[in-house]
Structure formats: structure tokens, C-alpha cells
JSON list of C-alpha atoms in Angstrom, two decimals:
[
{"chain": "Q", "resi": 1, "resn": "GLU", "atom": "CA", "xyz": [-0.12, -0.08, -0.18]},
{"chain": "Q", "resi": 2, "resn": "GLU", "atom": "CA", "xyz": [2.50, 2.66, 0.80]},
{"chain": "Q", "resi": 3, "resn": "LYS", "atom": "CA", "xyz": [4.31, 1.86, -2.63]},
{"chain": "Q", "resi": 4, "resn": "GLN", "atom": "CA", "xyz": [1.51, 2.14, -4.44]},
{"chain": "Q", "resi": 5, "resn": "SER", "atom": "CA", "xyz": [0.63, 5.68, -2.42]},
{"chain": "Q", "resi": 6, "resn": "GLY", "atom": "CA", "xyz": [4.24, 6.71, -2.87]},
{"chain": "Q", "resi": 7, "resn": "LEU", "atom": "CA", "xyz": [4.38, 7.37, 0.59]},
{"chain": "Q", "resi": 8, "resn": "SER", "atom": "CA", "xyz": [7.05, 6.50, 2.87]},
{"chain": "Q", "resi": 9, "resn": "HIS", "atom": "CA", "xyz": [5.63, 5.21, 7.01]},
{"chain": "Q", "resi": 10, "resn": "ASN", "atom": "CA", "xyz": [6.11, 8.42, 8.66]},
{"chain": "Q", "resi": 11, "resn": "ALA", "atom": "CA", "xyz": [4.73, 10.58, 5.47]},
{"chain": "Q", "resi": 12, "resn": "ARG", "atom": "CA", "xyz": [1.74, 8.41, 5.40]},
{"chain": "Q", "resi": 13, "resn": "LEU", "atom": "CA", "xyz": [1.02, 8.99, 9.20]},
{"chain": "Q", "resi": 14, "resn": "ILE", "atom": "CA", "xyz": [1.65, 12.51, 9.04]},
{"chain": "Q", "resi": 15, "resn": "ASP", "atom": "CA", "xyz": [-0.49, 12.87, 6.25]},
{"chain": "Q", "resi": 16, "resn": "PHE", "atom": "CA", "xyz": [-3.73, 10.83, 8.00]},
{"chain": "Q", "resi": 17, "resn": "ALA", "atom": "CA", "xyz": [-3.23, 13.12, 10.98]},
{"chain": "Q", "resi": 18, "resn": "LEU", "atom": "CA", "xyz": [-3.45, 16.54, 9.42]},
{"chain": "Q", "resi": 19, "resn": "ARG", "atom": "CA", "xyz": [-6.63, 15.37, 7.31]},
{"chain": "Q", "resi": 20, "resn": "ILE", "atom": "CA", "xyz": [-8.01, 14.54, 10.68]},
{"chain": "Q", "resi": 21, "resn": "ILE", "atom": "CA", "xyz": [-6.92, 17.55, 12.57]},
{"chain": "Q", "resi": 22, "resn": "TYR", "atom": "CA", "xyz": [-8.01, 19.90, 9.46]},
{"chain": "Q", "resi": 23, "resn": "ALA", "atom": "CA", "xyz": [-11.54, 17.71, 9.41]},
{"chain": "Q", "resi": 24, "resn": "ARG", "atom": "CA", "xyz": [-11.66, 17.99, 13.02]},
{"chain": "Q", "resi": 25, "resn": "PHE", "atom": "CA", "xyz": [-10.95, 21.60, 13.49]},
{"chain": "Q", "resi": 26, "resn": "ALA", "atom": "CA", "xyz": [-13.75, 22.61, 10.85]},
{"chain": "Q", "resi": 27, "resn": "SER", "atom": "CA", "xyz": [-16.30, 21.15, 13.92]},
{"chain": "Q", "resi": 28, "resn": "PRO", "atom": "CA", "xyz": [-18.04, 18.57, 11.93]},
{"chain": "Q", "resi": 29, "resn": "THR", "atom": "CA", "xyz": [-20.85, 16.60, 12.67]},
{"chain": "Q", "resi": 30, "resn": "ALA", "atom": "CA", "xyz": [-18.82, 13.30, 12.52]},
{"chain": "Q", "resi": 31, "resn": "ILE", "atom": "CA", "xyz": [-15.69, 11.95, 10.84]},
{"chain": "Q", "resi": 32, "resn": "LEU", "atom": "CA", "xyz": [-15.58, 8.62, 9.22]},
{"chain": "Q", "resi": 33, "resn": "ILE", "atom": "CA", "xyz": [-12.66, 6.88, 7.99]},
{"chain": "Q", "resi": 34, "resn": "ASP", "atom": "CA", "xyz": [-11.87, 3.40, 6.53]},
{"chain": "Q", "resi": 35, "resn": "LEU", "atom": "CA", "xyz": [-11.32, 1.00, 9.44]},
{"chain": "Q", "resi": 36, "resn": "PRO", "atom": "CA", "xyz": [-7.50, 0.60, 9.75]},
{"chain": "Q", "resi": 37, "resn": "ILE", "atom": "CA", "xyz": [-6.75, -2.60, 9.71]},
{"chain": "Q", "resi": 38, "resn": "THR", "atom": "CA", "xyz": [-5.35, -5.13, 7.24]},
{"chain": "Q", "resi": 39, "resn": "GLN", "atom": "CA", "xyz": [-7.56, -7.62, 6.18]},
{"chain": "Q", "resi": 40, "resn": "PRO", "atom": "CA", "xyz": [-6.26, -11.18, 5.29]},
{"chain": "Q", "resi": 41, "resn": "ALA", "atom": "CA", "xyz": [-5.50, -11.88, 1.54]},
{"chain": "Q", "resi": 42, "resn": "SER", "atom": "CA", "xyz": [-9.02, -13.95, 1.07]},
{"chain": "Q", "resi": 43, "resn": "LEU", "atom": "CA", "xyz": [-11.26, -17.00, 2.35]},
{"chain": "Q", "resi": 44, "resn": "GLY", "atom": "CA", "xyz": [-9.61, -20.36, 2.54]},
{"chain": "Q", "resi": 45, "resn": "THR", "atom": "CA", "xyz": [-5.70, -19.41, 2.32]},
{"chain": "Q", "resi": 46, "resn": "LEU", "atom": "CA", "xyz": [-3.12, -18.99, 4.82]},
{"chain": "Q", "resi": 47, "resn": "ALA", "atom": "CA", "xyz": [-2.73, -15.75, 5.31]},
{"chain": "Q", "resi": 48, "resn": "PRO", "atom": "CA", "xyz": [-2.79, -14.44, 8.73]},
{"chain": "Q", "resi": 49, "resn": "GLY", "atom": "CA", "xyz": [-5.64, -12.64, 10.38]},
{"chain": "Q", "resi": 50, "resn": "ALA", "atom": "CA", "xyz": [-6.40, -8.89, 10.22]},
{"chain": "Q", "resi": 51, "resn": "GLN", "atom": "CA", "xyz": [-4.12, -6.77, 11.89]},
{"chain": "Q", "resi": 52, "resn": "PRO", "atom": "CA", "xyz": [-4.55, -3.12, 13.48]},
{"chain": "Q", "resi": 53, "resn": "ASP", "atom": "CA", "xyz": [-2.33, -0.44, 11.10]},
{"chain": "Q", "resi": 54, "resn": "GLU", "atom": "CA", "xyz": [-0.80, 1.86, 13.05]},
{"chain": "Q", "resi": 55, "resn": "ILE", "atom": "CA", "xyz": [-2.52, 4.88, 11.77]},
{"chain": "Q", "resi": 56, "resn": "LEU", "atom": "CA", "xyz": [-5.38, 3.10, 14.05]},
{"chain": "Q", "resi": 57, "resn": "ILE", "atom": "CA", "xyz": [-2.84, 4.67, 17.22]},
{"chain": "Q", "resi": 58, "resn": "ALA", "atom": "CA", "xyz": [-2.51, 7.93, 15.53]},
{"chain": "Q", "resi": 59, "resn": "TYR", "atom": "CA", "xyz": [-6.46, 8.18, 15.25]},
{"chain": "Q", "resi": 60, "resn": "ARG", "atom": "CA", "xyz": [-6.60, 7.42, 18.93]},
{"chain": "Q", "resi": 61, "resn": "THR", "atom": "CA", "xyz": [-4.45, 9.73, 20.33]},
{"chain": "Q", "resi": 62, "resn": "LEU", "atom": "CA", "xyz": [-5.98, 12.61, 18.14]},
{"chain": "Q", "resi": 63, "resn": "ILE", "atom": "CA", "xyz": [-9.12, 11.52, 19.03]},
{"chain": "Q", "resi": 64, "resn": "GLN", "atom": "CA", "xyz": [-8.25, 11.71, 22.57]},
{"chain": "Q", "resi": 65, "resn": "ALA", "atom": "CA", "xyz": [-6.36, 15.24, 22.17]},
{"chain": "Q", "resi": 66, "resn": "MET", "atom": "CA", "xyz": [-9.51, 16.56, 19.91]},
{"chain": "Q", "resi": 67, "resn": "GLY", "atom": "CA", "xyz": [-12.62, 14.93, 20.61]},
{"chain": "Q", "resi": 68, "resn": "GLY", "atom": "CA", "xyz": [-14.60, 13.83, 23.64]},
{"chain": "Q", "resi": 69, "resn": "GLY", "atom": "CA", "xyz": [-16.58, 17.57, 24.35]},
{"chain": "Q", "resi": 70, "resn": "SER", "atom": "CA", "xyz": [-13.43, 19.59, 23.22]},
{"chain": "Q", "resi": 71, "resn": "ASP", "atom": "CA", "xyz": [-14.43, 22.67, 21.27]},
{"chain": "Q", "resi": 72, "resn": "ARG", "atom": "CA", "xyz": [-11.94, 24.56, 18.74]},
{"chain": "Q", "resi": 73, "resn": "VAL", "atom": "CA", "xyz": [-10.69, 27.92, 19.76]},
{"chain": "Q", "resi": 74, "resn": "ARG", "atom": "CA", "xyz": [-8.61, 29.33, 17.36]},
{"chain": "Q", "resi": 75, "resn": "GLU", "atom": "CA", "xyz": [-5.47, 28.95, 15.06]},
{"chain": "Q", "resi": 76, "resn": "LEU", "atom": "CA", "xyz": [-2.33, 30.87, 16.68]},
{"chain": "Q", "resi": 77, "resn": "THR", "atom": "CA", "xyz": [0.70, 32.20, 14.59]},
{"chain": "Q", "resi": 78, "resn": "LEU", "atom": "CA", "xyz": [3.56, 31.34, 17.12]},
{"chain": "Q", "resi": 79, "resn": "ALA", "atom": "CA", "xyz": [6.38, 31.59, 14.33]},
{"chain": "Q", "resi": 80, "resn": "PRO", "atom": "CA", "xyz": [6.68, 31.43, 10.33]},
{"chain": "Q", "resi": 81, "resn": "GLY", "atom": "CA", "xyz": [6.04, 28.27, 8.90]},
{"chain": "Q", "resi": 82, "resn": "LEU", "atom": "CA", "xyz": [3.90, 26.65, 11.76]},
{"chain": "Q", "resi": 83, "resn": "LYS", "atom": "CA", "xyz": [0.35, 25.49, 12.22]},
{"chain": "Q", "resi": 84, "resn": "CYS", "atom": "CA", "xyz": [-1.15, 25.85, 15.45]},
{"chain": "Q", "resi": 85, "resn": "PHE", "atom": "CA", "xyz": [-4.51, 24.89, 16.62]},
{"chain": "Q", "resi": 86, "resn": "LEU", "atom": "CA", "xyz": [-5.93, 25.62, 19.67]},
{"chain": "Q", "resi": 87, "resn": "PHE", "atom": "CA", "xyz": [-8.69, 23.23, 21.55]},
{"chain": "Q", "resi": 88, "resn": "SER", "atom": "CA", "xyz": [-10.09, 23.27, 24.96]},
{"chain": "Q", "resi": 89, "resn": "ARG", "atom": "CA", "xyz": [-12.21, 21.03, 27.06]},
{"chain": "Q", "resi": 90, "resn": "ASN", "atom": "CA", "xyz": [-13.71, 22.03, 30.75]},
{"chain": "Q", "resi": 91, "resn": "THR", "atom": "CA", "xyz": [-11.14, 24.77, 30.92]},
{"chain": "Q", "resi": 92, "resn": "GLN", "atom": "CA", "xyz": [-8.19, 22.15, 30.02]},
{"chain": "Q", "resi": 93, "resn": "ASP", "atom": "CA", "xyz": [-6.35, 23.60, 26.86]},
{"chain": "Q", "resi": 94, "resn": "THR", "atom": "CA", "xyz": [-4.39, 21.52, 24.18]},
{"chain": "Q", "resi": 95, "resn": "LEU", "atom": "CA", "xyz": [-2.48, 22.82, 21.04]},
{"chain": "Q", "resi": 96, "resn": "ILE", "atom": "CA", "xyz": [-1.64, 20.68, 18.09]},
{"chain": "Q", "resi": 97, "resn": "THR", "atom": "CA", "xyz": [1.12, 22.09, 16.13]},
{"chain": "Q", "resi": 98, "resn": "TRP", "atom": "CA", "xyz": [3.62, 21.25, 13.18]},
{"chain": "Q", "resi": 99, "resn": "SER", "atom": "CA", "xyz": [5.78, 22.87, 10.92]},
{"chain": "Q", "resi": 100, "resn": "GLU", "atom": "CA", "xyz": [5.05, 23.67, 6.90]},
{"chain": "Q", "resi": 101, "resn": "SER", "atom": "CA", "xyz": [8.45, 24.17, 6.01]},
{"chain": "Q", "resi": 102, "resn": "GLU", "atom": "CA", "xyz": [10.53, 21.61, 4.11]},
{"chain": "Q", "resi": 103, "resn": "GLY", "atom": "CA", "xyz": [13.80, 19.90, 4.70]},
{"chain": "Q", "resi": 104, "resn": "GLY", "atom": "CA", "xyz": [16.39, 21.15, 7.24]},
{"chain": "Q", "resi": 105, "resn": "ALA", "atom": "CA", "xyz": [14.07, 24.80, 7.62]},
{"chain": "Q", "resi": 106, "resn": "ALA", "atom": "CA", "xyz": [11.11, 21.92, 9.17]},
{"chain": "Q", "resi": 107, "resn": "ARG", "atom": "CA", "xyz": [12.61, 21.95, 12.44]},
{"chain": "Q", "resi": 108, "resn": "LYS", "atom": "CA", "xyz": [12.08, 24.35, 14.92]},
{"chain": "Q", "resi": 109, "resn": "GLU", "atom": "CA", "xyz": [12.63, 25.42, 18.45]},
{"chain": "Q", "resi": 110, "resn": "LEU", "atom": "CA", "xyz": [10.36, 27.48, 20.58]},
{"chain": "Q", "resi": 111, "resn": "ASP", "atom": "CA", "xyz": [10.39, 28.64, 24.44]},
{"chain": "Q", "resi": 112, "resn": "LEU", "atom": "CA", "xyz": [6.66, 28.54, 25.27]},
{"chain": "Q", "resi": 113, "resn": "PRO", "atom": "CA", "xyz": [4.92, 29.84, 28.25]},
{"chain": "Q", "resi": 114, "resn": "LEU", "atom": "CA", "xyz": [2.53, 26.97, 28.59]},
{"chain": "Q", "resi": 115, "resn": "GLY", "atom": "CA", "xyz": [1.84, 27.12, 32.39]},
{"chain": "Q", "resi": 116, "resn": "PRO", "atom": "CA", "xyz": [3.64, 24.68, 35.37]},
{"chain": "Q", "resi": 117, "resn": "SER", "atom": "CA", "xyz": [3.99, 21.36, 34.14]},
{"chain": "Q", "resi": 118, "resn": "PRO", "atom": "CA", "xyz": [3.01, 21.14, 30.54]},
{"chain": "Q", "resi": 119, "resn": "LYS", "atom": "CA", "xyz": [3.11, 17.71, 28.45]},
{"chain": "Q", "resi": 120, "resn": "VAL", "atom": "CA", "xyz": [3.96, 16.50, 24.73]},
{"chain": "Q", "resi": 121, "resn": "THR", "atom": "CA", "xyz": [2.07, 13.80, 23.14]},
{"chain": "Q", "resi": 122, "resn": "ASP", "atom": "CA", "xyz": [3.72, 12.50, 19.77]},
{"chain": "Q", "resi": 123, "resn": "LEU", "atom": "CA", "xyz": [0.80, 10.71, 17.20]},
{"chain": "Q", "resi": 124, "resn": "LEU", "atom": "CA", "xyz": [1.85, 7.18, 18.58]},
{"chain": "Q", "resi": 125, "resn": "GLY", "atom": "CA", "xyz": [0.97, 8.31, 22.03]},
{"chain": "Q", "resi": 126, "resn": "ASN", "atom": "CA", "xyz": [4.21, 8.52, 23.83]},
{"chain": "Q", "resi": 127, "resn": "THR", "atom": "CA", "xyz": [3.76, 11.49, 26.30]},
{"chain": "Q", "resi": 128, "resn": "ARG", "atom": "CA", "xyz": [6.44, 13.17, 28.27]},
{"chain": "Q", "resi": 129, "resn": "LEU", "atom": "CA", "xyz": [6.51, 16.33, 30.73]},
{"chain": "Q", "resi": 130, "resn": "LEU", "atom": "CA", "xyz": [8.41, 19.20, 29.41]},
{"chain": "Q", "resi": 131, "resn": "PRO", "atom": "CA", "xyz": [11.37, 20.43, 31.53]},
{"chain": "Q", "resi": 132, "resn": "LEU", "atom": "CA", "xyz": [10.86, 24.21, 32.15]},
{"chain": "Q", "resi": 133, "resn": "SER", "atom": "CA", "xyz": [13.73, 26.75, 31.97]},
{"chain": "Q", "resi": 134, "resn": "GLN", "atom": "CA", "xyz": [14.41, 27.70, 35.91]},
{"chain": "Q", "resi": 135, "resn": "GLU", "atom": "CA", "xyz": [15.36, 31.06, 35.02]},
{"chain": "Q", "resi": 136, "resn": "THR", "atom": "CA", "xyz": [12.13, 32.32, 32.75]},
{"chain": "Q", "resi": 137, "resn": "LYS", "atom": "CA", "xyz": [9.90, 29.29, 33.51]},
{"chain": "Q", "resi": 138, "resn": "LEU", "atom": "CA", "xyz": [9.18, 28.52, 29.96]},
{"chain": "Q", "resi": 139, "resn": "ALA", "atom": "CA", "xyz": [8.93, 25.09, 27.89]},
{"chain": "Q", "resi": 140, "resn": "HIS", "atom": "CA", "xyz": [11.71, 24.22, 25.37]},
{"chain": "Q", "resi": 141, "resn": "VAL", "atom": "CA", "xyz": [9.23, 23.11, 22.27]},
{"chain": "Q", "resi": 142, "resn": "VAL", "atom": "CA", "xyz": [10.98, 21.21, 19.11]},
{"chain": "Q", "resi": 143, "resn": "ILE", "atom": "CA", "xyz": [8.77, 20.97, 16.10]},
{"chain": "Q", "resi": 144, "resn": "THR", "atom": "CA", "xyz": [9.08, 19.28, 13.05]},
{"chain": "Q", "resi": 145, "resn": "ASN", "atom": "CA", "xyz": [6.66, 17.89, 10.37]},
{"chain": "Q", "resi": 146, "resn": "SER", "atom": "CA", "xyz": [5.14, 15.71, 12.58]},
{"chain": "Q", "resi": 147, "resn": "PRO", "atom": "CA", "xyz": [2.08, 17.37, 14.54]},
{"chain": "Q", "resi": 148, "resn": "ILE", "atom": "CA", "xyz": [2.52, 17.07, 18.48]},
{"chain": "Q", "resi": 149, "resn": "ILE", "atom": "CA", "xyz": [0.23, 17.62, 21.00]},
{"chain": "Q", "resi": 150, "resn": "LEU", "atom": "CA", "xyz": [0.82, 20.06, 23.72]},
{"chain": "Q", "resi": 151, "resn": "HIS", "atom": "CA", "xyz": [-1.56, 19.42, 26.59]},
{"chain": "Q", "resi": 152, "resn": "ASN", "atom": "CA", "xyz": [-1.88, 20.24, 30.43]},
{"chain": "Q", "resi": 153, "resn": "ILE", "atom": "CA", "xyz": [-1.37, 23.86, 29.45]},
{"chain": "Q", "resi": 154, "resn": "ASP", "atom": "CA", "xyz": [-2.75, 27.31, 30.11]},
{"chain": "Q", "resi": 155, "resn": "SER", "atom": "CA", "xyz": [-2.61, 28.52, 26.65]},
{"chain": "Q", "resi": 156, "resn": "ARG", "atom": "CA", "xyz": [-3.51, 32.39, 27.49]},
{"chain": "Q", "resi": 157, "resn": "PRO", "atom": "CA", "xyz": [-0.17, 33.36, 27.71]},
{"chain": "Q", "resi": 158, "resn": "VAL", "atom": "CA", "xyz": [0.70, 31.97, 24.08]},
{"chain": "Q", "resi": 159, "resn": "GLN", "atom": "CA", "xyz": [-2.80, 33.12, 22.95]},
{"chain": "Q", "resi": 160, "resn": "LEU", "atom": "CA", "xyz": [-1.50, 36.53, 24.09]},
{"chain": "Q", "resi": 161, "resn": "ARG", "atom": "CA", "xyz": [1.90, 36.36, 22.62]},
{"chain": "Q", "resi": 162, "resn": "ALA", "atom": "CA", "xyz": [0.18, 35.37, 19.33]},
{"chain": "Q", "resi": 163, "resn": "SER", "atom": "CA", "xyz": [-2.13, 38.08, 19.08]},
{"chain": "Q", "resi": 164, "resn": "PHE", "atom": "CA", "xyz": [0.36, 40.81, 18.89]},
{"chain": "Q", "resi": 165, "resn": "ALA", "atom": "CA", "xyz": [0.46, 42.81, 15.56]},
{"chain": "Q", "resi": 166, "resn": "LEU", "atom": "CA", "xyz": [0.83, 45.79, 14.19]},
{"chain": "Q", "resi": 167, "resn": "ALA", "atom": "CA", "xyz": [-2.14, 47.46, 12.28]},
{"chain": "Q", "resi": 168, "resn": "ALA", "atom": "CA", "xyz": [0.37, 48.71, 9.25]},
{"chain": "Q", "resi": 169, "resn": "SER", "atom": "CA", "xyz": [2.11, 45.48, 8.13]},
{"chain": "Q", "resi": 170, "resn": "THR", "atom": "CA", "xyz": [4.43, 47.66, 6.36]},
{"chain": "Q", "resi": 171, "resn": "PHE", "atom": "CA", "xyz": [5.93, 51.22, 6.28]},
{"chain": "Q", "resi": 172, "resn": "PRO", "atom": "CA", "xyz": [7.15, 53.38, 3.64]},
{"chain": "Q", "resi": 173, "resn": "ALA", "atom": "CA", "xyz": [11.12, 53.56, 3.31]},
{"chain": "Q", "resi": 174, "resn": "GLY", "atom": "CA", "xyz": [12.73, 56.92, 4.52]},
{"chain": "Q", "resi": 175, "resn": "ALA", "atom": "CA", "xyz": [13.19, 59.35, 7.07]},
{"chain": "Q", "resi": 176, "resn": "GLY", "atom": "CA", "xyz": [9.96, 60.68, 9.38]},
{"chain": "Q", "resi": 177, "resn": "ALA", "atom": "CA", "xyz": [7.43, 59.82, 11.64]},
{"chain": "Q", "resi": 178, "resn": "ALA", "atom": "CA", "xyz": [4.94, 56.42, 10.96]},
{"chain": "Q", "resi": 179, "resn": "LYS", "atom": "CA", "xyz": [1.79, 55.87, 12.73]},
{"chain": "Q", "resi": 180, "resn": "THR", "atom": "CA", "xyz": [0.23, 52.78, 13.81]},
{"chain": "Q", "resi": 181, "resn": "GLU", "atom": "CA", "xyz": [-1.71, 50.81, 16.02]},
{"chain": "Q", "resi": 182, "resn": "ILE", "atom": "CA", "xyz": [-0.50, 47.73, 18.48]},
{"chain": "Q", "resi": 183, "resn": "LEU", "atom": "CA", "xyz": [-3.08, 45.13, 18.15]},
{"chain": "Q", "resi": 184, "resn": "LEU", "atom": "CA", "xyz": [-3.41, 42.83, 21.23]},
{"chain": "Q", "resi": 185, "resn": "ALA", "atom": "CA", "xyz": [-6.37, 40.67, 22.26]},
{"chain": "Q", "resi": 186, "resn": "ASN", "atom": "CA", "xyz": [-6.33, 40.21, 26.43]},
{"chain": "Q", "resi": 187, "resn": "PRO", "atom": "CA", "xyz": [-7.44, 36.20, 27.15]},
{"chain": "Q", "resi": 188, "resn": "PHE", "atom": "CA", "xyz": [-7.38, 36.54, 30.71]},
{"chain": "Q", "resi": 189, "resn": "HIS", "atom": "CA", "xyz": [-10.23, 38.19, 32.95]},
{"chain": "Q", "resi": 190, "resn": "GLU", "atom": "CA", "xyz": [-8.31, 40.86, 34.32]},
{"chain": "Q", "resi": 191, "resn": "THR", "atom": "CA", "xyz": [-6.89, 44.15, 33.00]},
{"chain": "Q", "resi": 192, "resn": "LEU", "atom": "CA", "xyz": [-3.20, 44.07, 31.69]},
{"chain": "Q", "resi": 193, "resn": "ALA", "atom": "CA", "xyz": [-0.71, 46.67, 32.41]},
{"chain": "Q", "resi": 194, "resn": "GLY", "atom": "CA", "xyz": [2.14, 47.16, 30.72]},
{"chain": "Q", "resi": 195, "resn": "THR", "atom": "CA", "xyz": [4.89, 49.04, 28.94]},
{"chain": "Q", "resi": 196, "resn": "LEU", "atom": "CA", "xyz": [5.64, 48.55, 25.39]},
{"chain": "Q", "resi": 197, "resn": "LYS", "atom": "CA", "xyz": [9.56, 49.63, 24.02]},
{"chain": "Q", "resi": 198, "resn": "LEU", "atom": "CA", "xyz": [10.76, 50.05, 20.61]}
]
């Protein structure tokens, strides 16, 4: 099947995962897929019985992260070339992110404010705690083409960071003054106060 599709084993898993993530983010009534089980060749042969495909594990991992009453919140921009979708379930936030860049540029390393005990899970359900920097309390996250699930997080600092933008995306070249507005969406219930230095 992999030879027929032209996809490597890892690329096949990633392709399947991205289809499920995009479909789930569109808030469908249901997502229907072919049962990821390899069937025996035919009746009466000595072929082994039906075997579950590894895609079944990826499907289970994604549904545990995005299903079961999870609501899509929004798409976030964490860095150029990254895709990041935020889901929430009973005040528990989940970020699913991956890199859209090719080759060596696909690997991105970010230090993110994710709360006191963030966890990361890969497509096959392997979960580990993300260590926090003692100085900054930021979690170091390595992102590649394969989607990862960041959970047990407080997404509000990340939402605040991702919302920062200038109203004018370009400025005229040359000397002189330029006027624009700062765009910042506050995800907290409290008023924020601070100083912006340029």
C-alpha cells in the first residue's frame, strides 16, 4: 500500500494526521474513515488474520486530544512556517502544532509560556513532561513536520503572544514619522498593564 501511494511510512502517518486535524477543526458532525485494519488476503488461504494498522494508534491519539467534548478555539501564529490549532475541553487547553517548512528548515525550536507542568504527546501516543527553564519558566518545544500535541497547558500567555501585531503591515521607506496601532487581544479576565519599548 505504501508503494502504491508513493508515501513513506512516516509521511503516511503525517498525511493521515493532518487530514484528521483539519477535519476536526472544521467542527463536523462526524468524521468517517476506513477501518485502519489490514485484512487477510482471501478466504481459504493461509494468510494471517486481520491486523490493526499503526494509523489506528494515531487516530486514537488525535481523538483523545481533540474529541470527547473538545471545542475548537482558534488558530494561532507562533512563528513563520508553523501551524497551530487550539482546542479546549472543560478549561483544559490543547495545542496541536507542526511545521509546514521543508527539509532542514522544518525543525523549529521555541520557548513557550505553557504553564507549570506542560506535556507533549507524539502521534503514537508517547507522552512526556516538558522541562521548564529555571530562569524563565518557559518550556522548550521542538517542532517538526510531524504534528505534536501540547496538553496540560495554560494557553492564555501563548494566545496573548500570538495576538500581537501592528495594524500596518508595511511602512514607507525613508526618514520621517510613521503612525500605526498595536493590536493585542487579552485572553485573561483581568486588565493588563505594561510598557511597550521599540
